[in-house]
Amino acid sequence: MKFLSILSILTALAFSVTSFMNGSPEKTRQALSDSLEMDREKYISLLKERIKGNEKKPVDSVFQNLQVLSGFPAENLIFAMKAWSIGLGVSCSHCHNTIDFSLDEKNKKRIAREMVVMGNAINEKLSTMDGLSKRPVINCITCHRGELKPALRIK
Ligand code: HEC
Ligand code: HEC
């Protein structure tokens, strides 16, 4: 047992050294984003399976614990969750216990709810400003652009 774990540590080390030598940062980033996408797709297909037949019902009649999202068909929750994940550069588990998505045990889920409320307030303010386009709006991507921490300068 002990031998096995030492062996696996050595293998992991060797692997990380070789992947460090072979992989350009661009390749590493691509691999990371591919594996994030695979992970998201796994949960999204489970979710599609789960709401089969109820896609057009009101979202809050299909899911258990919605406090800020409402007023659209259940199937659109899938698009929202995908957009949030891509927008922040994470997979579902950043905010969720992926065994039961209705639980609130992760702090990030609470933060995301507060971000929705903040975004609504910004959009409301925008709608009162003179001289903007017909429908000035922001969303998660406006600030996050694929990262957890919004940038403060142009890269
Ligand atoms: C940035 C955080 C965040 C990410 C990432 C995220 N979610 Fe969510 N999710 C939330 C929040 C917040 C709610 C609750 C919204 C509300 O209160 O109206 C929610 C609600 C849900 C619900 C409804 C659960 C219920 O029954 O109440 C499901 C299902 C869900 N998400 C699936 C997913 C899947 C699948 C992914 C990955 C593709 C994902 N989420 C990624 C924050 C996130
Ligand atoms: C007006 C800009 C802005 C918008 C719009 C915005 N956020 Fe944020 N978000 C921030 C800032 C700033 C932070 C804090 C980053 C830090 O910790 O310094 C943050 C942090 C977060 C975090 C915690 C990140 C972490 O470290 O895990 C989550 C989750 C999050 N936002 C989700 C969302 C979601 C979901 C949306 C869209 C519904 C959204 N945000 C829209 C600016 C924004």
GROMACS .gro file of N, CA and C in nm, residues 30-137:
model
  324
   30GLN      N    1  -0.546   2.532  -2.314
   30GLN     CA    2  -0.643   2.465  -2.399
   30GLN      C    3  -0.691   2.335  -2.334
   31ALA      N    4  -0.595   2.257  -2.279
   31ALA     CA    5  -0.631   2.129  -2.215
   31ALA      C    6  -0.723   2.154  -2.097
   32LEU      N    7  -0.692   2.258  -2.021
   32LEU     CA    8  -0.775   2.291  -1.904
   32LEU      C    9  -0.915   2.329  -1.948
   33SER      N   10  -0.926   2.408  -2.053
   33SER     CA   11  -1.058   2.453  -2.093
   33SER      C   12  -1.137   2.337  -2.155
   34ASP      N   13  -1.068   2.243  -2.224
   34ASP     CA   14  -1.136   2.124  -2.276
   34ASP      C   15  -1.192   2.039  -2.162
   35SER      N   16  -1.113   2.022  -2.056
   35SER     CA   17  -1.160   1.935  -1.948
   35SER      C   18  -1.272   2.003  -1.870
   36LEU      N   19  -1.268   2.136  -1.859
   36LEU     CA   20  -1.380   2.209  -1.798
   36LEU      C   21  -1.506   2.188  -1.880
   37GLU      N   22  -1.490   2.196  -2.012
   37GLU     CA   23  -1.607   2.183  -2.099
   37GLU      C   24  -1.668   2.043  -2.088
   38MET      N   25  -1.581   1.942  -2.083
   38MET     CA   26  -1.631   1.804  -2.070
   38MET      C   27  -1.708   1.787  -1.940
   39ASP      N   28  -1.654   1.846  -1.834
   39ASP     CA   29  -1.718   1.836  -1.704
   39ASP      C   30  -1.856   1.903  -1.705
   40ARG      N   31  -1.862   2.024  -1.761
   40ARG     CA   32  -1.991   2.093  -1.769
   40ARG      C   33  -2.091   2.013  -1.851
   41GLU      N   34  -2.046   1.959  -1.964
   41GLU     CA   35  -2.137   1.886  -2.053
   41GLU      C   36  -2.195   1.763  -1.984
   42LYS      N   37  -2.113   1.701  -1.898
   42LYS     CA   38  -2.159   1.584  -1.823
   42LYS      C   39  -2.280   1.622  -1.737
   43TYR      N   40  -2.267   1.731  -1.662
   43TYR     CA   41  -2.377   1.771  -1.573
   43TYR      C   42  -2.496   1.824  -1.652
   44ILE      N   43  -2.468   1.889  -1.766
   44ILE     CA   44  -2.577   1.943  -1.846
   44ILE      C   45  -2.661   1.829  -1.905
   45SER      N   46  -2.596   1.721  -1.948
   45SER     CA   47  -2.679   1.611  -2.002
   45SER      C   48  -2.760   1.543  -1.892
   46LEU      N   49  -2.704   1.533  -1.772
   46LEU     CA   50  -2.781   1.478  -1.659
   46LEU      C   51  -2.904   1.566  -1.631
   47LEU      N   52  -2.880   1.697  -1.639
   47LEU     CA   53  -2.987   1.793  -1.610
   47LEU      C   54  -3.096   1.785  -1.717
   48LYS      N   55  -3.055   1.773  -1.843
   48LYS     CA   56  -3.154   1.762  -1.952
   48LYS      C   57  -3.240   1.639  -1.933
   49GLU      N   58  -3.175   1.529  -1.893
   49GLU     CA   59  -3.244   1.403  -1.867
   49GLU      C   60  -3.348   1.424  -1.756
   50ARG      N   61  -3.304   1.496  -1.651
   50ARG     CA   62  -3.387   1.513  -1.533
   50ARG      C   63  -3.513   1.594  -1.561
   51ILE      N   64  -3.504   1.692  -1.650
   51ILE     CA   65  -3.622   1.779  -1.670
   51ILE      C   66  -3.703   1.738  -1.793
   52LYS      N   67  -3.671   1.624  -1.850
   52LYS     CA   68  -3.742   1.575  -1.969
   52LYS      C   69  -3.894   1.578  -1.948
   53GLY      N   70  -3.966   1.639  -2.043
   53GLY     CA   71  -4.112   1.648  -2.032
   53GLY      C   72  -4.156   1.775  -1.960
   54ASN      N   73  -4.064   1.838  -1.886
   54ASN     CA   74  -4.099   1.959  -1.809
   54ASN      C   75  -4.027   2.083  -1.861
   55GLU      N   76  -3.965   2.072  -1.978
   55GLU     CA   77  -3.881   2.180  -2.031
   55GLU      C   78  -3.952   2.315  -2.036
   56LYS      N   79  -4.083   2.312  -2.070
   56LYS     CA   80  -4.154   2.440  -2.093
   56LYS      C   81  -4.225   2.491  -1.968
   57LYS      N   82  -4.222   2.412  -1.861
   57LYS     CA   83  -4.288   2.458  -1.738
   57LYS      C   84  -4.209   2.572  -1.674
   58PRO      N   85  -4.278   2.655  -1.592
   58PRO     CA   86  -4.207   2.765  -1.525
   58PRO      C   87  -4.090   2.711  -1.442
   59VAL      N   88  -3.976   2.780  -1.452
   59VAL     CA   89  -3.853   2.730  -1.392
   59VAL      C   90  -3.868   2.699  -1.243
   60ASP      N   91  -3.944   2.786  -1.172
   60ASP     CA   92  -3.952   2.765  -1.026
   60ASP      C   93  -4.051   2.655  -0.989
   61SER      N   94  -4.124   2.599  -1.089
   61SER     CA   95  -4.208   2.484  -1.057
   61SER      C   96  -4.132   2.353  -1.080
   62VAL      N   97  -4.017   2.363  -1.145
   62VAL     CA   98  -3.939   2.242  -1.177
   62VAL      C   99  -3.821   2.225  -1.080
   63PHE      N  100  -3.763   2.340  -1.036
   63PHE     CA  101  -3.648   2.333  -0.945
   63PHE      C  102  -3.689   2.372  -0.803
   64GLN      N  103  -3.609   2.328  -0.705
   64GLN     CA  104  -3.653   2.336  -0.565
   64GLN      C  105  -3.618   2.467  -0.493
   65ASN      N  106  -3.505   2.526  -0.531
   65ASN     CA  107  -3.452   2.630  -0.443
   65ASN      C  108  -3.404   2.752  -0.520
   66LEU      N  109  -3.496   2.814  -0.595
   66LEU     CA  110  -3.460   2.935  -0.670
   66LEU      C  111  -3.504   3.058  -0.592
   67GLN      N  112  -3.411   3.149  -0.569
   67GLN     CA  113  -3.443   3.270  -0.493
   67GLN      C  114  -3.433   3.396  -0.576
   68VAL      N  115  -3.355   3.392  -0.685
   68VAL     CA  116  -3.341   3.513  -0.768
   68VAL      C  117  -3.382   3.491  -0.913
   69LEU      N  118  -3.384   3.367  -0.958
   69LEU     CA  119  -3.421   3.340  -1.097
   69LEU      C  120  -3.568   3.301  -1.103
   70SER      N  121  -3.643   3.361  -1.198
   70SER     CA  122  -3.783   3.321  -1.218
   70SER      C  123  -3.831   3.382  -1.349
   71GLY      N  124  -3.953   3.338  -1.390
   71GLY     CA  125  -4.015   3.401  -1.506
   71GLY      C  126  -3.965   3.354  -1.640
   72PHE      N  127  -3.912   3.231  -1.647
   72PHE     CA  128  -3.876   3.174  -1.778
   72PHE      C  129  -3.893   3.022  -1.773
   73PRO      N  130  -3.900   2.958  -1.892
   73PRO     CA  131  -3.917   2.813  -1.893
   73PRO      C  132  -3.797   2.739  -1.835
   74ALA      N  133  -3.824   2.623  -1.774
   74ALA     CA  134  -3.719   2.546  -1.705
   74ALA      C  135  -3.596   2.522  -1.792
   75GLU      N  136  -3.615   2.497  -1.920
   75GLU     CA  137  -3.501   2.464  -2.006
   75GLU      C  138  -3.399   2.579  -2.014
   76ASN      N  139  -3.445   2.703  -1.993
   76ASN     CA  140  -3.352   2.815  -2.003
   76ASN      C  141  -3.254   2.822  -1.886
   77LEU      N  142  -3.286   2.752  -1.776
   77LEU     CA  143  -3.191   2.748  -1.665
   77LEU      C  144  -3.059   2.684  -1.712
   78ILE      N  145  -3.072   2.589  -1.804
   78ILE     CA  146  -2.952   2.522  -1.855
   78ILE      C  147  -2.861   2.623  -1.925
   79PHE      N  148  -2.922   2.709  -2.008
   79PHE     CA  149  -2.842   2.810  -2.078
   79PHE      C  150  -2.777   2.906  -1.979
   80ALA      N  151  -2.855   2.944  -1.876
   80ALA     CA  152  -2.801   3.038  -1.777
   80ALA      C  153  -2.682   2.977  -1.704
   81MET      N  154  -2.694   2.852  -1.661
   81MET     CA  155  -2.586   2.788  -1.585
   81MET      C  156  -2.462   2.769  -1.672
   82LYS      N  157  -2.485   2.737  -1.798
   82LYS     CA  158  -2.373   2.721  -1.890
   82LYS      C  159  -2.303   2.856  -1.911
   83ALA      N  160  -2.384   2.960  -1.931
   83ALA     CA  161  -2.327   3.093  -1.955
   83ALA      C  162  -2.249   3.142  -1.832
   84TRP      N  163  -2.302   3.118  -1.713
   84TRP     CA  164  -2.231   3.160  -1.592
   84TRP      C  165  -2.098   3.086  -1.580
   85SER      N  166  -2.103   2.955  -1.605
   85SER     CA  167  -1.980   2.875  -1.591
   85SER      C  168  -1.873   2.922  -1.689
   86ILE      N  169  -1.912   2.939  -1.815
   86ILE     CA  170  -1.816   2.985  -1.916
   86ILE      C  171  -1.770   3.127  -1.883
   87GLY      N  172  -1.865   3.209  -1.842
   87GLY     CA  173  -1.835   3.349  -1.810
   87GLY      C  174  -1.731   3.363  -1.701
   88LEU      N  175  -1.732   3.268  -1.606
   88LEU     CA  176  -1.638   3.275  -1.494
   88LEU      C  177  -1.517   3.182  -1.512
   89GLY      N  178  -1.521   3.099  -1.617
   89GLY     CA  179  -1.410   3.006  -1.642
   89GLY      C  180  -1.405   2.891  -1.541
   90VAL      N  181  -1.523   2.841  -1.502
   90VAL     CA  182  -1.528   2.732  -1.403
   90VAL      C  183  -1.623   2.622  -1.450
   91SER      N  184  -1.634   2.515  -1.371
   91SER     CA  185  -1.741   2.420  -1.395
   91SER      C  186  -1.843   2.430  -1.281
   92CYS      N  187  -1.948   2.348  -1.291
   92CYS     CA  188  -2.062   2.359  -1.200
   92CYS      C  189  -2.021   2.348  -1.053
   93SER      N  190  -1.919   2.267  -1.025
   93SER     CA  191  -1.883   2.240  -0.886
   93SER      C  192  -1.821   2.362  -0.816
   94HIS      N  193  -1.790   2.466  -0.892
   94HIS     CA  194  -1.740   2.588  -0.825
   94HIS      C  195  -1.848   2.644  -0.731
   95CYS      N  196  -1.974   2.631  -0.772
   95CYS     CA  197  -2.084   2.686  -0.692
   95CYS      C  198  -2.172   2.578  -0.628
   96HIS      N  199  -2.167   2.455  -0.684
   96HIS     CA  200  -2.265   2.353  -0.644
   96HIS      C  201  -2.204   2.230  -0.579
   97ASN      N  202  -2.280   2.173  -0.489
   97ASN     CA  203  -2.266   2.032  -0.455
   97ASN      C  204  -2.332   1.959  -0.572
   98THR      N  205  -2.254   1.887  -0.651
   98THR     CA  206  -2.307   1.833  -0.777
   98THR      C  207  -2.389   1.704  -0.757
   99ILE      N  208  -2.401   1.660  -0.634
   99ILE     CA  209  -2.493   1.548  -0.605
   99ILE      C  210  -2.635   1.604  -0.595
  100ASP      N  211  -2.647   1.721  -0.530
  100ASP     CA  212  -2.777   1.786  -0.517
  100ASP      C  213  -2.760   1.936  -0.541
  101PHE      N  214  -2.797   1.981  -0.661
  101PHE     CA  215  -2.776   2.120  -0.702
  101PHE      C  216  -2.860   2.219  -0.623
  102SER      N  217  -2.964   2.170  -0.552
  102SER     CA  218  -3.050   2.265  -0.480
  102SER      C  219  -2.990   2.306  -0.345
  103LEU      N  220  -2.888   2.235  -0.299
  103LEU     CA  221  -2.827   2.270  -0.169
  103LEU      C  222  -2.753   2.404  -0.178
  104ASP      N  223  -2.743   2.470  -0.062
  104ASP     CA  224  -2.676   2.601  -0.057
  104ASP      C  225  -2.548   2.594   0.025
  105GLU      N  226  -2.476   2.484   0.018
  105GLU     CA  227  -2.362   2.472   0.111
  105GLU      C  228  -2.237   2.546   0.063
  106LYS      N  229  -2.232   2.586  -0.063
  106LYS     CA  230  -2.112   2.658  -0.110
  106LYS      C  231  -2.136   2.809  -0.110
  107ASN      N  232  -2.039   2.878  -0.050
  107ASN     CA  233  -2.045   3.022  -0.043
  107ASN      C  234  -2.056   3.088  -0.181
  108LYS      N  235  -1.993   3.025  -0.281
  108LYS     CA  236  -1.993   3.083  -0.417
  108LYS      C  237  -2.134   3.093  -0.473
  109LYS      N  238  -2.220   3.002  -0.432
  109LYS     CA  239  -2.358   3.005  -0.481
  109LYS      C  240  -2.430   3.129  -0.426
  110ARG      N  241  -2.405   3.157  -0.299
  110ARG     CA  242  -2.464   3.278  -0.240
  110ARG      C  243  -2.411   3.403  -0.310
  111ILE      N  244  -2.277   3.405  -0.334
  111ILE     CA  245  -2.218   3.520  -0.403
  111ILE      C  246  -2.284   3.537  -0.540
  112ALA      N  247  -2.303   3.426  -0.612
  112ALA     CA  248  -2.362   3.435  -0.746
  112ALA      C  249  -2.502   3.497  -0.738
  113ARG      N  250  -2.579   3.458  -0.636
  113ARG     CA  251  -2.713   3.519  -0.620
  113ARG      C  252  -2.701   3.670  -0.599
  114GLU      N  253  -2.605   3.710  -0.517
  114GLU     CA  254  -2.589   3.854  -0.492
  114GLU      C  255  -2.543   3.926  -0.618
  115MET      N  256  -2.464   3.857  -0.700
  115MET     CA  257  -2.419   3.916  -0.827
  115MET      C  258  -2.538   3.939  -0.921
  116VAL      N  259  -2.635   3.846  -0.919
  116VAL     CA  260  -2.755   3.863  -1.002
  116VAL      C  261  -2.831   3.989  -0.959
  117VAL      N  262  -2.846   4.004  -0.826
  117VAL     CA  263  -2.917   4.121  -0.773
  117VAL      C  264  -2.842   4.249  -0.809
  118MET      N  265  -2.708   4.245  -0.796
  118MET     CA  266  -2.625   4.360  -0.832
  118MET      C  267  -2.641   4.393  -0.980
  119GLY      N  268  -2.637   4.291  -1.064
  119GLY     CA  269  -2.650   4.310  -1.209
  119GLY      C  270  -2.784   4.373  -1.245
  120ASN      N  271  -2.891   4.326  -1.177
  120ASN     CA  272  -3.023   4.384  -1.202
  120ASN      C  273  -3.025   4.532  -1.165
  121ALA      N  274  -2.958   4.566  -1.053
  121ALA     CA  275  -2.954   4.706  -1.009
  121ALA      C  276  -2.878   4.792  -1.111
  122ILE      N  277  -2.766   4.738  -1.162
  122ILE     CA  278  -2.688   4.814  -1.262
  122ILE      C  279  -2.773   4.835  -1.388
  123ASN      N  280  -2.843   4.729  -1.430
  123ASN     CA  281  -2.925   4.741  -1.551
  123ASN      C  282  -3.038   4.841  -1.533
  124GLU      N  283  -3.094   4.843  -1.413
  124GLU     CA  284  -3.199   4.940  -1.385
  124GLU      C  285  -3.146   5.082  -1.395
  125LYS      N  286  -3.027   5.102  -1.336
  125LYS     CA  287  -2.963   5.233  -1.341
  125LYS      C  288  -2.934   5.274  -1.486
  126LEU      N  289  -2.882   5.178  -1.564
  126LEU     CA  290  -2.850   5.206  -1.705
  126LEU      C  291  -2.975   5.253  -1.780
  127SER      N  292  -3.089   5.190  -1.746
  127SER     CA  293  -3.211   5.222  -1.820
  127SER      C  294  -3.260   5.364  -1.791
  128THR      N  295  -3.206   5.427  -1.687
  128THR     CA  296  -3.247   5.565  -1.656
  128THR      C  297  -3.149   5.668  -1.714
  129MET      N  298  -3.036   5.623  -1.770
  129MET     CA  299  -2.936   5.717  -1.819
  129MET      C  300  -2.969   5.763  -1.960
  130ASP      N  301  -2.961   5.894  -1.980
  130ASP     CA  302  -2.992   5.952  -2.110
  130ASP      C  303  -2.880   5.928  -2.211
  131GLY      N  304  -2.918   5.906  -2.337
  131GLY     CA  305  -2.819   5.909  -2.446
  131GLY      C  306  -2.750   5.777  -2.473
  132LEU      N  307  -2.791   5.669  -2.405
  132LEU     CA  308  -2.731   5.538  -2.435
  132LEU      C  309  -2.810   5.470  -2.547
  133SER      N  310  -2.768   5.347  -2.581
  133SER     CA  311  -2.839   5.274  -2.686
  133SER      C  312  -2.981   5.240  -2.640
  134LYS      N  313  -3.060   5.177  -2.727
  134LYS     CA  314  -3.199   5.150  -2.697
  134LYS      C  315  -3.213   5.058  -2.575
  135ARG      N  316  -3.123   4.961  -2.565
  135ARG     CA  317  -3.134   4.867  -2.453
  135ARG      C  318  -2.996   4.841  -2.392
  136PRO      N  319  -2.950   4.938  -2.310
  136PRO     CA  320  -2.816   4.921  -2.252
  136PRO      C  321  -2.820   4.817  -2.140
  137VAL      N  322  -2.744   4.709  -2.154
  137VAL     CA  323  -2.742   4.606  -2.049
  137VAL      C  324  -2.601   4.552  -2.026
   0.00000   0.00000   0.00000
